[in-house]
CSV table of C-alpha atoms and ligand atoms in Angstrom, one decimal:
chain,number,residue,atom,x,y,z
A,1,MET,CA,-17.9,33.7,-13.1
A,2,ARG,CA,-19.2,30.8,-11.0
A,3,GLN,CA,-22.7,31.1,-9.7
A,4,VAL,CA,-23.4,31.4,-5.9
A,5,ALA,CA,-26.0,29.3,-4.1
A,6,VAL,CA,-27.4,29.6,-0.5
A,7,VAL,CA,-28.9,26.4,0.9
A,8,THR,CA,-30.7,26.9,4.2
A,9,GLY,CA,-30.5,23.8,6.4
A,10,GLY,CA,-27.7,22.5,4.3
A,11,SER,CA,-26.0,20.4,7.0
A,12,ARG,CA,-28.2,17.3,6.7
A,13,GLY,CA,-30.8,15.4,4.7
A,14,ILE,CA,-32.3,17.0,1.6
A,15,GLY,CA,-30.4,20.3,2.1
A,16,ARG,CA,-27.1,18.5,2.2
A,17,ALA,CA,-28.0,16.6,-1.0
A,18,CYS,CA,-28.9,20.0,-2.7
A,19,ALA,CA,-25.7,21.7,-1.5
A,20,LEU,CA,-23.6,18.8,-2.9
A,21,GLY,CA,-25.6,18.7,-6.2
A,22,LEU,CA,-25.3,22.4,-6.8
A,23,ALA,CA,-21.5,22.2,-6.0
A,24,ARG,CA,-21.1,19.4,-8.5
A,25,ALA,CA,-22.9,21.6,-11.0
A,26,GLY,CA,-20.1,24.1,-10.5
A,27,MET,CA,-21.6,26.6,-8.0
A,28,ASP,CA,-20.0,28.1,-4.9
A,29,VAL,CA,-22.2,27.2,-2.0
A,30,VAL,CA,-23.2,28.8,1.4
A,31,VAL,CA,-24.2,26.0,3.7
A,32,ASN,CA,-26.5,27.4,6.4
A,33,TYR,CA,-27.2,25.4,9.5
A,34,HIS,CA,-28.9,25.9,12.8
A,35,GLU,CA,-27.1,23.8,15.5
A,36,ASN,CA,-25.1,21.1,13.7
A,37,GLN,CA,-21.8,22.9,12.9
A,38,GLU,CA,-19.9,19.7,12.6
A,39,ARG,CA,-22.2,18.3,10.0
A,40,ALA,CA,-22.2,21.6,8.1
A,41,LEU,CA,-18.4,21.7,8.1
A,42,GLU,CA,-18.3,18.1,6.7
A,43,VAL,CA,-20.6,19.3,3.8
A,44,VAL,CA,-18.2,22.2,3.2
A,45,ASP,CA,-15.2,19.9,3.1
A,46,THR,CA,-16.9,17.6,0.6
A,47,ILE,CA,-17.8,20.6,-1.6
A,48,HIS,CA,-14.2,21.9,-1.5
A,49,SER,CA,-13.1,18.4,-2.9
A,50,TYR,CA,-15.2,19.3,-6.0
A,51,GLY,CA,-13.0,22.3,-6.6
A,52,VAL,CA,-15.5,25.0,-5.8
A,53,ARG,CA,-15.8,27.4,-2.8
A,54,ALA,CA,-18.0,26.9,0.2
A,55,ILE,CA,-18.6,28.3,3.6
A,56,ALA,CA,-20.8,27.3,6.6
A,57,VAL,CA,-22.9,30.1,8.1
A,58,GLN,CA,-24.9,29.6,11.3
A,59,ALA,CA,-28.2,31.3,11.4
A,60,ASP,CA,-31.7,30.5,12.7
A,61,VAL,CA,-34.0,31.2,9.7
A,62,SER,CA,-36.9,31.9,12.0
A,63,ARG,CA,-35.1,35.1,13.2
A,64,SER,CA,-35.1,37.9,10.6
A,65,GLY,CA,-32.0,39.6,12.1
A,66,GLN,CA,-30.0,36.3,11.7
A,67,VAL,CA,-31.3,35.9,8.1
A,68,LYS,CA,-30.1,39.4,7.3
A,69,ARG,CA,-26.7,38.5,8.6
A,70,LEU,CA,-26.7,35.2,6.6
A,71,PHE,CA,-27.1,37.2,3.4
A,72,GLU,CA,-24.6,39.9,4.5
A,73,GLU,CA,-22.0,37.2,5.1
A,74,THR,CA,-22.9,35.6,1.7
A,75,ALA,CA,-22.3,39.0,-0.1
A,76,GLN,CA,-19.1,39.5,1.8
A,77,ALA,CA,-17.7,36.1,1.0
A,78,PHE,CA,-18.9,35.7,-2.6
A,79,GLY,CA,-20.1,39.2,-3.7
A,80,THR,CA,-23.6,38.0,-5.0
A,81,ILE,CA,-26.3,35.4,-4.9
A,82,ASP,CA,-27.7,33.6,-7.9
A,83,VAL,CA,-29.6,30.7,-6.3
A,84,LEU,CA,-31.5,30.3,-3.0
A,85,ILE,CA,-32.7,27.0,-1.8
A,86,ASN,CA,-35.2,27.5,1.1
A,87,ASN,CA,-34.8,24.0,2.6
A,88,ALA,CA,-34.6,24.6,6.4
A,89,GLY,CA,-37.8,23.2,8.0
A,90,ILE,CA,-39.2,21.3,10.9
A,91,SER,CA,-42.0,18.8,11.2
A,92,ASP,CA,-44.2,18.6,14.3
A,93,SER,CA,-46.6,15.7,14.3
A,94,THR,CA,-49.5,16.4,16.7
A,95,LEU,CA,-53.3,16.1,16.4
A,96,GLY,CA,-54.7,19.5,15.5
A,97,MET,CA,-56.7,20.0,18.7
A,98,MET,CA,-53.6,19.3,20.8
A,99,ILE,CA,-51.2,21.7,19.2
A,100,SER,CA,-49.9,24.3,21.7
A,101,ASP,CA,-49.4,28.0,21.0
A,102,GLN,CA,-45.6,27.4,21.3
A,103,GLN,CA,-45.7,24.6,18.7
A,104,MET,CA,-47.7,26.8,16.3
A,105,GLU,CA,-45.3,29.6,16.7
A,106,ARG,CA,-42.2,27.5,16.2
A,107,SER,CA,-43.4,25.8,13.0
A,108,ILE,CA,-44.9,28.9,11.5
A,109,ASP,CA,-41.8,30.9,12.4
A,110,THR,CA,-39.4,28.3,10.9
A,111,ASN,CA,-41.3,26.9,7.9
A,112,LEU,CA,-43.2,30.0,6.7
A,113,LYS,CA,-41.5,33.1,8.1
A,114,GLY,CA,-38.1,31.6,7.6
A,115,CYS,CA,-38.8,31.0,4.0
A,116,MET,CA,-40.2,34.6,3.6
A,117,TYR,CA,-37.3,36.2,5.4
A,118,CYS,CA,-34.8,34.4,3.1
A,119,CYS,CA,-36.8,35.1,0.0
A,120,LYS,CA,-36.9,38.8,0.8
A,121,GLN,CA,-33.2,39.2,1.4
A,122,ALA,CA,-32.3,37.1,-1.7
A,123,ALA,CA,-34.8,39.0,-3.9
A,124,LEU,CA,-33.4,42.4,-2.9
A,125,LEU,CA,-30.0,41.2,-4.2
A,126,MET,CA,-31.3,39.3,-7.3
A,127,VAL,CA,-33.5,42.2,-8.5
A,128,ARG,CA,-30.3,44.3,-8.9
A,129,ASN,CA,-28.7,41.5,-10.9
A,130,LYS,CA,-31.8,41.0,-13.0
A,131,ARG,CA,-31.5,37.2,-12.6
A,132,GLY,CA,-32.0,34.5,-10.0
A,133,LYS,CA,-33.6,31.3,-9.0
A,134,ILE,CA,-35.5,30.6,-5.7
A,135,ILE,CA,-36.6,27.1,-4.8
A,136,ASN,CA,-38.8,26.6,-1.7
A,137,LEU,CA,-39.1,23.2,-0.1
A,138,SER,CA,-42.8,22.4,0.4
A,139,SER,CA,-44.3,19.0,1.1
A,140,VAL,CA,-46.9,16.5,-0.1
A,141,SER,CA,-48.6,17.2,3.2
A,142,ALA,CA,-49.8,20.5,1.6
A,143,PHE,CA,-51.9,18.4,-0.7
A,144,LYS,CA,-52.8,15.3,1.2
A,145,GLY,CA,-54.5,15.1,4.6
A,146,LEU,CA,-52.2,13.0,6.9
A,147,THR,CA,-53.4,12.7,10.5
A,148,GLY,CA,-51.2,14.6,12.9
A,149,GLN,CA,-49.8,16.9,10.1
A,150,SER,CA,-52.2,19.8,10.2
A,151,LEU,CA,-49.7,22.3,11.5
A,152,TYR,CA,-47.0,21.2,9.1
A,153,SER,CA,-49.5,21.1,6.2
A,154,ALA,CA,-50.7,24.6,7.0
A,155,THR,CA,-47.1,26.0,6.9
A,156,LYS,CA,-46.3,24.2,3.6
A,157,GLY,CA,-49.6,25.2,2.0
A,158,ALA,CA,-48.8,28.8,2.8
A,159,VAL,CA,-45.3,28.3,1.3
A,160,ASN,CA,-47.0,27.1,-1.9
A,161,ALA,CA,-49.3,30.2,-2.1
A,162,TYR,CA,-46.4,32.5,-1.3
A,163,THR,CA,-44.2,30.9,-4.0
A,164,LYS,CA,-46.8,31.5,-6.7
A,165,VAL,CA,-47.4,35.2,-5.9
A,166,LEU,CA,-43.6,35.9,-5.4
A,167,ALA,CA,-43.0,34.2,-8.8
A,168,LYS,CA,-45.5,36.6,-10.4
A,169,GLU,CA,-43.9,39.7,-8.8
A,170,LEU,CA,-40.4,38.7,-9.6
A,171,ALA,CA,-40.9,37.4,-13.2
A,172,ARG,CA,-40.2,40.8,-14.8
A,173,PHE,CA,-36.7,40.8,-13.1
A,174,ASN,CA,-35.9,37.4,-14.7
A,175,ILE,CA,-36.1,35.7,-11.3
A,176,GLN,CA,-37.8,32.3,-11.3
A,177,VAL,CA,-39.5,31.1,-8.1
A,178,ASN,CA,-40.7,27.5,-7.7
A,179,ALA,CA,-41.5,25.0,-4.9
A,180,VAL,CA,-40.6,21.3,-4.7
A,181,ALA,CA,-42.9,19.2,-2.6
A,182,PRO,CA,-41.3,15.9,-1.4
A,183,GLY,CA,-43.2,12.9,-0.1
A,184,PHE,CA,-41.5,10.7,2.5
A,185,ILE,CA,-37.7,11.0,2.1
A,186,GLU,CA,-35.1,9.0,4.1
A,187,THR,CA,-33.8,11.7,6.4
A,188,ASP,CA,-33.6,12.4,10.1
A,189,MET,CA,-37.1,13.9,9.8
A,190,VAL,CA,-38.6,10.6,8.7
A,191,SER,CA,-36.5,8.3,10.9
A,192,ALA,CA,-37.7,10.3,13.9
A,193,LEU,CA,-41.2,8.9,13.2
A,194,PRO,CA,-42.3,5.8,15.2
A,195,ALA,CA,-41.7,2.6,13.3
A,196,ALA,CA,-45.4,1.8,13.2
A,197,LYS,CA,-46.1,5.2,11.6
A,198,GLN,CA,-43.4,4.7,9.0
A,199,GLU,CA,-45.0,1.3,8.1
A,200,GLU,CA,-48.4,3.0,7.8
A,201,TYR,CA,-47.0,5.7,5.5
A,202,LEU,CA,-45.1,3.2,3.4
A,203,LYS,CA,-48.4,1.4,2.5
A,204,LEU,CA,-49.8,4.7,1.2
A,205,ILE,CA,-47.0,5.1,-1.4
A,206,PRO,CA,-47.7,3.5,-4.8
A,207,ALA,CA,-43.9,3.2,-5.3
A,208,ARG,CA,-43.8,1.2,-2.0
A,209,ALA,CA,-40.5,2.9,-0.9
A,210,PHE,CA,-39.4,6.1,0.7
A,211,GLY,CA,-37.4,8.5,-1.5
A,212,LYS,CA,-33.7,9.4,-1.1
A,213,PRO,CA,-32.5,13.0,-0.5
A,214,GLU,CA,-30.9,12.9,-4.0
A,215,ASP,CA,-34.3,12.2,-5.6
A,216,VAL,CA,-35.4,15.7,-4.4
A,217,ALA,CA,-32.0,17.3,-5.0
A,218,ASN,CA,-32.0,16.2,-8.7
A,219,LEU,CA,-35.2,18.3,-9.3
A,220,VAL,CA,-33.9,21.2,-7.2
A,221,CYS,CA,-30.7,21.3,-9.2
A,222,PHE,CA,-32.6,21.2,-12.5
A,223,LEU,CA,-34.8,24.1,-11.4
A,224,SER,CA,-31.7,26.0,-10.3
A,225,SER,CA,-30.2,25.6,-13.7
A,226,GLY,CA,-30.5,27.5,-17.0
A,227,LYS,CA,-32.6,24.6,-18.3
A,228,ALA,CA,-35.5,25.8,-16.2
A,229,ASP,CA,-35.4,29.5,-17.2
A,230,TYR,CA,-39.0,29.3,-18.5
A,231,ILE,CA,-40.5,27.5,-15.4
A,232,THR,CA,-41.8,29.7,-12.6
A,233,GLY,CA,-44.6,29.7,-10.0
A,234,GLN,CA,-44.9,25.9,-10.0
A,235,VAL,CA,-45.1,23.4,-7.1
A,236,MET,CA,-43.6,20.0,-8.2
A,237,LEU,CA,-44.1,16.8,-6.2
A,238,VAL,CA,-41.3,14.2,-5.7
A,239,ASP,CA,-43.3,11.6,-3.8
A,240,GLY,CA,-43.4,8.2,-5.4
A,241,GLY,CA,-47.0,8.8,-6.3
A,242,LEU,CA,-48.2,9.4,-2.7
A,243,GLU,CA,-50.4,12.3,-3.6
A,244,ILE,CA,-52.3,10.3,-6.3
A,245,GLY,CA,-52.3,7.1,-4.3
B,1,NAP,P1,-33.9,17.3,8.4
B,1,NAP,O1,-33.1,16.0,8.0
B,1,NAP,O2,-34.6,17.3,9.7
B,1,NAP,O3,-32.8,18.5,8.4
B,1,NAP,C1,-33.3,19.8,8.7
B,1,NAP,C2,-32.3,20.8,8.3
B,1,NAP,O4,-32.9,22.1,8.5
B,1,NAP,C3,-31.0,20.7,9.1
B,1,NAP,O5,-30.0,21.1,8.2
B,1,NAP,C4,-31.2,21.8,10.2
B,1,NAP,O6,-30.0,22.3,10.7
B,1,NAP,C5,-32.0,22.8,9.4
B,1,NAP,N1,-32.9,23.7,10.3
B,1,NAP,C6,-33.9,23.3,11.1
B,1,NAP,N2,-34.4,24.4,11.7
B,1,NAP,C7,-33.6,25.4,11.3
B,1,NAP,C8,-33.6,26.8,11.6
B,1,NAP,N3,-34.5,27.4,12.5
B,1,NAP,N4,-32.7,27.6,11.0
B,1,NAP,C9,-31.8,27.1,10.1
B,1,NAP,N5,-31.8,25.8,9.8
B,1,NAP,C10,-32.7,25.0,10.4
B,1,NAP,O7,-34.9,17.7,7.3
B,1,NAP,P2,-35.2,17.1,5.8
B,1,NAP,O8,-36.0,15.9,6.0
B,1,NAP,O9,-33.9,17.1,5.0
B,1,NAP,O10,-36.2,18.2,5.2
B,1,NAP,C11,-35.7,19.3,4.5
B,1,NAP,C12,-36.9,20.1,4.0
B,1,NAP,O11,-37.7,19.3,3.2
B,1,NAP,C13,-37.8,20.7,5.1
B,1,NAP,O12,-38.3,21.9,4.7
B,1,NAP,C14,-38.9,19.7,5.1
B,1,NAP,O13,-40.1,20.2,5.6
B,1,NAP,C15,-39.0,19.3,3.7
B,1,NAP,N6,-39.6,18.0,3.5
B,1,NAP,C16,-39.0,16.8,4.0
B,1,NAP,C17,-39.6,15.6,3.8
B,1,NAP,C18,-39.0,14.3,4.3
B,1,NAP,O14,-39.7,13.3,4.1
B,1,NAP,N7,-37.8,14.3,4.8
B,1,NAP,C19,-40.9,15.5,3.2
B,1,NAP,C20,-41.5,16.7,2.8
B,1,NAP,C21,-40.9,17.9,2.9
B,1,NAP,P3,-29.2,21.6,11.9
B,1,NAP,O15,-28.5,20.4,11.2
B,1,NAP,O16,-28.2,22.6,12.3
B,1,NAP,O17,-30.1,21.2,12.9
């Protein structure tokens, strides 16, 4: 039986690379997206060319009702879930004292609550199967103080703390929960930053380059595989040395 993976925010960037990597590893994949149906369907088409199954499911991860539906549709289409990649996320670059209530709500609802809603739904299914892998996308920003990133850092720091406790709670059910914390990766999220800001960040990275989505997906795929059965509760950086720089 092929394994089944759900990738939130699988239409673009790191999520797309994870979805394609898991499909190449032989998994059926649910490609969740928020607004970009066309991009999600392109990912689904590419996955089909690898000879495995895939569907695109629209759902806003910040809404618990929509997350419930995402997992119901997954169960209907594929019968189970073995791997969850909590990748959907947003970055809001604003000085801490200028952040509006609305910005706070949007980032916390998407990055933290979205991750928690998905983990809850996946765990309820995985506990019955007595196996599963959950990988949450965190960020180097949870470790390193970057001006303008306080809200984003707070959400990702919370994801790290949540990952560790969930890993402890689910270990007895043979479910491993880890987080992957990228540095600056060449996606729409980073290209949306002003050029001057990108130059400034580049100088902070010992590797002197931004990463590629595949650099992150390689680790995500490893943690999703049987080779990582004894790894749980960890937060692993993929950042070209930014955190130590
Ligand atoms: P991206 O290129 O901006 O793509 C974001 C993805 O998330 C898209 O697929 C988008 O769907 C989806 N998404 C956004 N809000 C959503 C919502 N409410 N519900 C469902 N899906 C939603 O992002 P990325 O750079 O690949 O980042 C992916 C993850 O890695 C994020 O959690 C991010 O915080 C983390 N990360 C990224 C970097 C980096 O340098 N790129 C660094 C550290 C951490 P649509 O296409 O439908 O809009």
